[in-house]
Coordinates of C-alpha atoms and ligand atoms in Angstrom, one line a residue:
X1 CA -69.7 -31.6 -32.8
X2 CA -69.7 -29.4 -29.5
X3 CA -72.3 -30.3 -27.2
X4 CA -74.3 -27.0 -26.9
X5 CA -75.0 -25.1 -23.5
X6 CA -77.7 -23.3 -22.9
X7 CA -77.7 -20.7 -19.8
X8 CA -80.4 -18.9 -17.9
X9 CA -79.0 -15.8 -16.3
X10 CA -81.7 -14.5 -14.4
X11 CA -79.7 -10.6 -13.5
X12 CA -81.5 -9.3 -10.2
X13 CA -85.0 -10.9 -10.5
X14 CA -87.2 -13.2 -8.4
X15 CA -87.2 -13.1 -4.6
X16 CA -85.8 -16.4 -3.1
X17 CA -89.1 -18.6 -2.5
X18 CA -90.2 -17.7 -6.2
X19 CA -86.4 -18.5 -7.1
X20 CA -86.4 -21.7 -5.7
X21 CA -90.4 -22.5 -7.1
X22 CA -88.8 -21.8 -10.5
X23 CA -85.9 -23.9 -9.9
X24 CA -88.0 -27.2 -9.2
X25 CA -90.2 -26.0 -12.3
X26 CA -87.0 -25.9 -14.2
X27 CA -85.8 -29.1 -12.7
X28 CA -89.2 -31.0 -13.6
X29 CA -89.4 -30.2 -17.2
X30 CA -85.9 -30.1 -18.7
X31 CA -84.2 -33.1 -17.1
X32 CA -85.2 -35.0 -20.4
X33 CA -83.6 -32.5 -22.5
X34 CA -79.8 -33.0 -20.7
X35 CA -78.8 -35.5 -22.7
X36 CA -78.8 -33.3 -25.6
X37 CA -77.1 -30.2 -24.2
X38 CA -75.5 -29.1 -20.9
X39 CA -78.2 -26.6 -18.9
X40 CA -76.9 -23.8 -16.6
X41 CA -79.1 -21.1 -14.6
X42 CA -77.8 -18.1 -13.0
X43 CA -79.9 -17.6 -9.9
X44 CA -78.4 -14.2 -8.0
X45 CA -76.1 -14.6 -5.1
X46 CA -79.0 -14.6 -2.4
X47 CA -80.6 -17.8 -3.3
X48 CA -77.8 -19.4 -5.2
X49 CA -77.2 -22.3 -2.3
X50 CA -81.3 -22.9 -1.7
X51 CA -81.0 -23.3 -5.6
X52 CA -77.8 -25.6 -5.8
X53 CA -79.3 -27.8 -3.3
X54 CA -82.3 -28.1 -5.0
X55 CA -80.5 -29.3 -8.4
X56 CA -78.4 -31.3 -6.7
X57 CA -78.3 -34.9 -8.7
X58 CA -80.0 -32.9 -11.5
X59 CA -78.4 -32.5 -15.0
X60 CA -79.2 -28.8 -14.8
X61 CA -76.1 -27.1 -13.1
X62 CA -75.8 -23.7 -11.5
X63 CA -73.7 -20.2 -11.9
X64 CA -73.0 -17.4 -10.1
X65 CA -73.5 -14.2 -12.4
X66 CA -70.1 -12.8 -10.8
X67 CA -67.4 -12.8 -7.7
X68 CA -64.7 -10.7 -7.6
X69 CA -61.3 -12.2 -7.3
X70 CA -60.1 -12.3 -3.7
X71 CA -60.7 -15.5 -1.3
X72 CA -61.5 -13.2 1.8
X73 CA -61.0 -9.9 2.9
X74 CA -62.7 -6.4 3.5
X75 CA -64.4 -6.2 0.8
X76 CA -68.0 -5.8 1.6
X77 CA -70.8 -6.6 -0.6
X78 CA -68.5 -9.3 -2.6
X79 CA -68.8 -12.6 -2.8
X80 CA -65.4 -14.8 -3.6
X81 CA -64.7 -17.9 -6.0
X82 CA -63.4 -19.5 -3.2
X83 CA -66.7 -19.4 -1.7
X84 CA -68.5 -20.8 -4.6
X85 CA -66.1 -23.3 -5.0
X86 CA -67.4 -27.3 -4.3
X87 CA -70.9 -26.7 -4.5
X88 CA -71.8 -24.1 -7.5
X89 CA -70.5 -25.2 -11.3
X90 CA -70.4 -22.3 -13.3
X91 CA -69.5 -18.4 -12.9
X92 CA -70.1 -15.8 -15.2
X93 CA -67.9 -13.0 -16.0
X94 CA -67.5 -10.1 -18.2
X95 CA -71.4 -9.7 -18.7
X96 CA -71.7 -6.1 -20.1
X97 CA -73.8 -4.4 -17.4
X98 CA -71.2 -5.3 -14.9
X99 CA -68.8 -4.0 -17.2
X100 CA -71.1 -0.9 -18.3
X101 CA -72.7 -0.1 -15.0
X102 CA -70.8 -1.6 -12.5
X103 CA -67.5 -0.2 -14.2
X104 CA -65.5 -3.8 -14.5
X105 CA -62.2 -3.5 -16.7
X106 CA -60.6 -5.8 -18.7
X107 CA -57.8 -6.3 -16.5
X108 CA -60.0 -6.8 -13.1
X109 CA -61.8 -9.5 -15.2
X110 CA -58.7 -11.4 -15.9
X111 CA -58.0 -11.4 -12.3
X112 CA -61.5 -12.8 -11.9
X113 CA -60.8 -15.6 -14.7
X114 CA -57.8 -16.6 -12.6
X115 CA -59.3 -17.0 -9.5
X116 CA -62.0 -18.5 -10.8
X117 CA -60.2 -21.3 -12.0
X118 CA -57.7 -21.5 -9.5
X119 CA -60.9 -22.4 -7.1
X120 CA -62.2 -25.1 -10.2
X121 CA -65.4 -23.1 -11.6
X122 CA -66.3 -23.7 -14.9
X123 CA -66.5 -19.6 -16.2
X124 CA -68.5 -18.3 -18.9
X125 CA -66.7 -15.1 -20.3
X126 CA -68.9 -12.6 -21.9
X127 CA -67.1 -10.0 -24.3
X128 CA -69.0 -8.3 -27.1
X129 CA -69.2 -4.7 -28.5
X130 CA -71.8 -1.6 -28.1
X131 CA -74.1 -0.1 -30.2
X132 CA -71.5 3.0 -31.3
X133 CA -68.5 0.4 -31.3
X134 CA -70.7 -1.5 -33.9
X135 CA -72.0 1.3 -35.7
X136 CA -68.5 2.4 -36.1
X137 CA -67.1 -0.5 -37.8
X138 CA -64.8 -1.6 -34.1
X139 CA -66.7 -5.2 -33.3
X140 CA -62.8 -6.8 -34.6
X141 CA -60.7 -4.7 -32.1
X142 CA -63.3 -4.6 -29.5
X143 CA -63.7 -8.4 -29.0
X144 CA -59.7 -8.7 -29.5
X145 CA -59.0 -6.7 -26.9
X146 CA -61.1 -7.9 -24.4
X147 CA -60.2 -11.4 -25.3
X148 CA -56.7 -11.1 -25.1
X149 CA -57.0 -9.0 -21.9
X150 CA -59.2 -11.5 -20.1
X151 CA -57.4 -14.4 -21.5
X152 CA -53.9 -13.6 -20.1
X153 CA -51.8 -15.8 -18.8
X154 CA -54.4 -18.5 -18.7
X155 CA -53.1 -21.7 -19.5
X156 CA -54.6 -24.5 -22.0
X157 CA -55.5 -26.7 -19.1
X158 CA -58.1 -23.7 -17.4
X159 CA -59.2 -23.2 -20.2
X160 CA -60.5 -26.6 -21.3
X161 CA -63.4 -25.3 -18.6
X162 CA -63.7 -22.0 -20.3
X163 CA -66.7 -20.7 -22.6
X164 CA -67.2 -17.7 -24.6
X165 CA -70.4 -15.9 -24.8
X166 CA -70.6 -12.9 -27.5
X167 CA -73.0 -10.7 -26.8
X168 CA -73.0 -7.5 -29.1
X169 CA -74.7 -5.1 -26.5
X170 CA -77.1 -3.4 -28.3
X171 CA -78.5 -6.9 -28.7
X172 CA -79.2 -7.2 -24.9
X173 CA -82.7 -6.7 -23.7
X174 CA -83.6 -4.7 -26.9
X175 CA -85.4 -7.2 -28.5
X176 CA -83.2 -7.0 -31.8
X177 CA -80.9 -10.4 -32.2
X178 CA -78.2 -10.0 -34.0
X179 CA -78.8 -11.9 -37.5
X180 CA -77.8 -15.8 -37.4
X181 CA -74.9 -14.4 -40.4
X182 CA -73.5 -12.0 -38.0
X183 CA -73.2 -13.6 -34.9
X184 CA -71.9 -16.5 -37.0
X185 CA -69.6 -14.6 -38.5
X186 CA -68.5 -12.7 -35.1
X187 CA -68.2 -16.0 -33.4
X188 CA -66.5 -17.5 -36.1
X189 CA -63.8 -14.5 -35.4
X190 CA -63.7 -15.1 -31.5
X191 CA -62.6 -19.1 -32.6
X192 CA -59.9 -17.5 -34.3
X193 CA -58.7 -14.9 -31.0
X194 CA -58.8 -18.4 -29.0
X195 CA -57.0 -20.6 -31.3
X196 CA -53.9 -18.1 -30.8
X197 CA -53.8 -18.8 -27.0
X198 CA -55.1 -21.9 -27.3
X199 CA -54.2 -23.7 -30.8
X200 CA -54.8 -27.2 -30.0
X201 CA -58.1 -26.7 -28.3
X202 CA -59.9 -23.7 -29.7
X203 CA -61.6 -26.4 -32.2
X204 CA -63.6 -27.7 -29.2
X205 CA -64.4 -24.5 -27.0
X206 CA -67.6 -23.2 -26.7
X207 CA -68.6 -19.7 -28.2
X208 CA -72.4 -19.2 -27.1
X209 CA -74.2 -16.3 -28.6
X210 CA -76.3 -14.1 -26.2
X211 CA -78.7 -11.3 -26.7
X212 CA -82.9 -11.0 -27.1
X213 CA -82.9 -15.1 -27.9
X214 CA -86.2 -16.1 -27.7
X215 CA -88.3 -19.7 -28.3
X216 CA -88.5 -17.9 -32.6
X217 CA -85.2 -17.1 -33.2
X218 CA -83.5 -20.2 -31.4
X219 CA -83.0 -22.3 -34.4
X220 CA -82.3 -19.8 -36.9
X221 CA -79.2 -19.2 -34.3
X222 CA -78.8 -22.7 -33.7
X223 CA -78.1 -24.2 -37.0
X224 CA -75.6 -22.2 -37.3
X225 CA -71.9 -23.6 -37.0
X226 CA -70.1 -21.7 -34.7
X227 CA -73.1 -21.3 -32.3
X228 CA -72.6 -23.9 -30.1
X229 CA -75.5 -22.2 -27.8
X230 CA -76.6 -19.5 -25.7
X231 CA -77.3 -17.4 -22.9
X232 CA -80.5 -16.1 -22.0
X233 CA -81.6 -13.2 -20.3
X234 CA -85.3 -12.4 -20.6
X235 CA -86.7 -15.1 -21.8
X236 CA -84.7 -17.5 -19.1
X237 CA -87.5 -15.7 -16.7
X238 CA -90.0 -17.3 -18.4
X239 CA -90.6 -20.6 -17.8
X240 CA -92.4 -21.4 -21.1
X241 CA -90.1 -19.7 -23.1
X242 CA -87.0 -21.1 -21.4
X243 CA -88.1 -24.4 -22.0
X244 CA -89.3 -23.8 -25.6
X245 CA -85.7 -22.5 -26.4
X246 CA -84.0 -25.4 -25.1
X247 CA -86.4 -27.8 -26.7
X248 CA -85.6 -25.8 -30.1
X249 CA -81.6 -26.6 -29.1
X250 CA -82.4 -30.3 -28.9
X251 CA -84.2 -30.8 -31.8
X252 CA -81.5 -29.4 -33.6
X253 CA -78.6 -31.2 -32.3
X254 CA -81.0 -34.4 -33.2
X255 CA -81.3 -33.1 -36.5
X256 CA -77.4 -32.5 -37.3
X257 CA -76.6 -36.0 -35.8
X258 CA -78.9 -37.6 -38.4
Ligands
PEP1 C1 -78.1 -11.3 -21.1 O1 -78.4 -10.6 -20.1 O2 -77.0 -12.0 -21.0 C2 -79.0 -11.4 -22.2 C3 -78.6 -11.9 -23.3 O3 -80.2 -10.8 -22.0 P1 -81.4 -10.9 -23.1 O4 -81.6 -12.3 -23.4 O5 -82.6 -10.4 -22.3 O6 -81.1 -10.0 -24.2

């Protein structure tokens, strides 16, 4: 069984005292839930040291939500991987409103995926297809192009620190979860993309599902078997509601080891 991971990203919100507050909060009430499932938040840039420090010796880890792909230069406004590296676990690529708004290609993001792991961050890789792509019958070549565009010429040892988050977009922020069925089923498919790069390891990578997950529709997504967890937008702002969705992820992985 793959240990689950459930990730906070918490996009452009909270100043850095109310950050931080959170962070403790976080800290306090979801330590006894670690040994379960791994924990990740994804504090903006701004606060993401004040943050780290605070976890540190904690069981709940920390992310950056993006870097670009440079260690240093002229490139203002950017933060680098190399920057991160030692102190901050996780980064996130690929998430669709830096791909949507922020106008990220495929090929920039595989750029990022190296230099993330060239500088030992753990990356979560978001791919996932929009409302017209889904209503026109293209989630298949959508999520195999941008896997196999991110994905090249990374080797099986990065990618043993490598998860996949698919997160249809029309499911982000809207309220509307994909069903269990289909973002089983769409997972399922991305576990299939990975075992071509990666035959002898795509068995034991983790495909977490992402979009409107809240404390009700945790478990349905949970039990299912290629959901090996998620990322949470919204209701990772909450602190109720983020605990409530990772106590829903723990009971199930106690359930399925009975
Ligand atoms: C996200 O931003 O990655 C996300 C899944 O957002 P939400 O949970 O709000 O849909």
């Amino acid at each position: 069984m793959r240990r689950p991971l459930i990730a906070g990203n918490w996009k452009m919100h909270f100043t850095v005292p109310e950050g931080l507050e959170y962070a403790l909060r976080l800290r306090h009430d979801l330590e006894p839930y670690a040994a379960h499932l791994d924990l990740v938040v994804l504090p903006p840039a701004v606060m993401l040291w004040e943050i780290a420090n605070a976890l540190r010796g904690c069981p709940i880890k920390v992310g950056a939500q993006n870097a670009g792909w440079e260690d240093q230069g002229p490139f203002t406004g950017e933060i680098s991987p190399k920057m991160l590296a030692g102190w901050c676990d996780y980064l996130l690529i690929g998430h669709s409103e830096r791909r949507q708004l922020f106008g990220e290609t495929d090929e920039e993001l595989n750029r990022k995926l190296q230099a993330a792991f060239r500088h030992g961050l753990k990356v979560i890789l978001a791919v996932g297809e929009t409302l017209e792509e889904y209503e026109t019958g293209r989630t298949v070549e959508v999520i195999t192009r941008q896997l196999s565009a991110a994905l090249y010429g990374i080797t099986l040892t990065a990618a043993t620190d490598l998860t996949i988050a698919y997160e249809p977009v029309w499911a982000i922020g809207t309220g509307k979860a994909a069903t269990p069925q289909y973002a089983n089923q769409t997972m399922g498919l991305v576990r299939t993309l990975l075992a071509r790069s990666f035959a002898d390891l795509a068995a034991s990578m983790r495909v977490i599902y992402g979009g409107s997950v809240t404390p009700a529709n945790t478990r349905s997504l949970m039990e299912q078997p290629e959901i090996d967890g998620a990322l949470v937008g919204g209701a990772s702002l909450k602190a109720a509601d983020f605990i409530q969705i990772v106590q829903a992820t723990a009971e199930v992985v106690r359930s399925k080891r009975v």
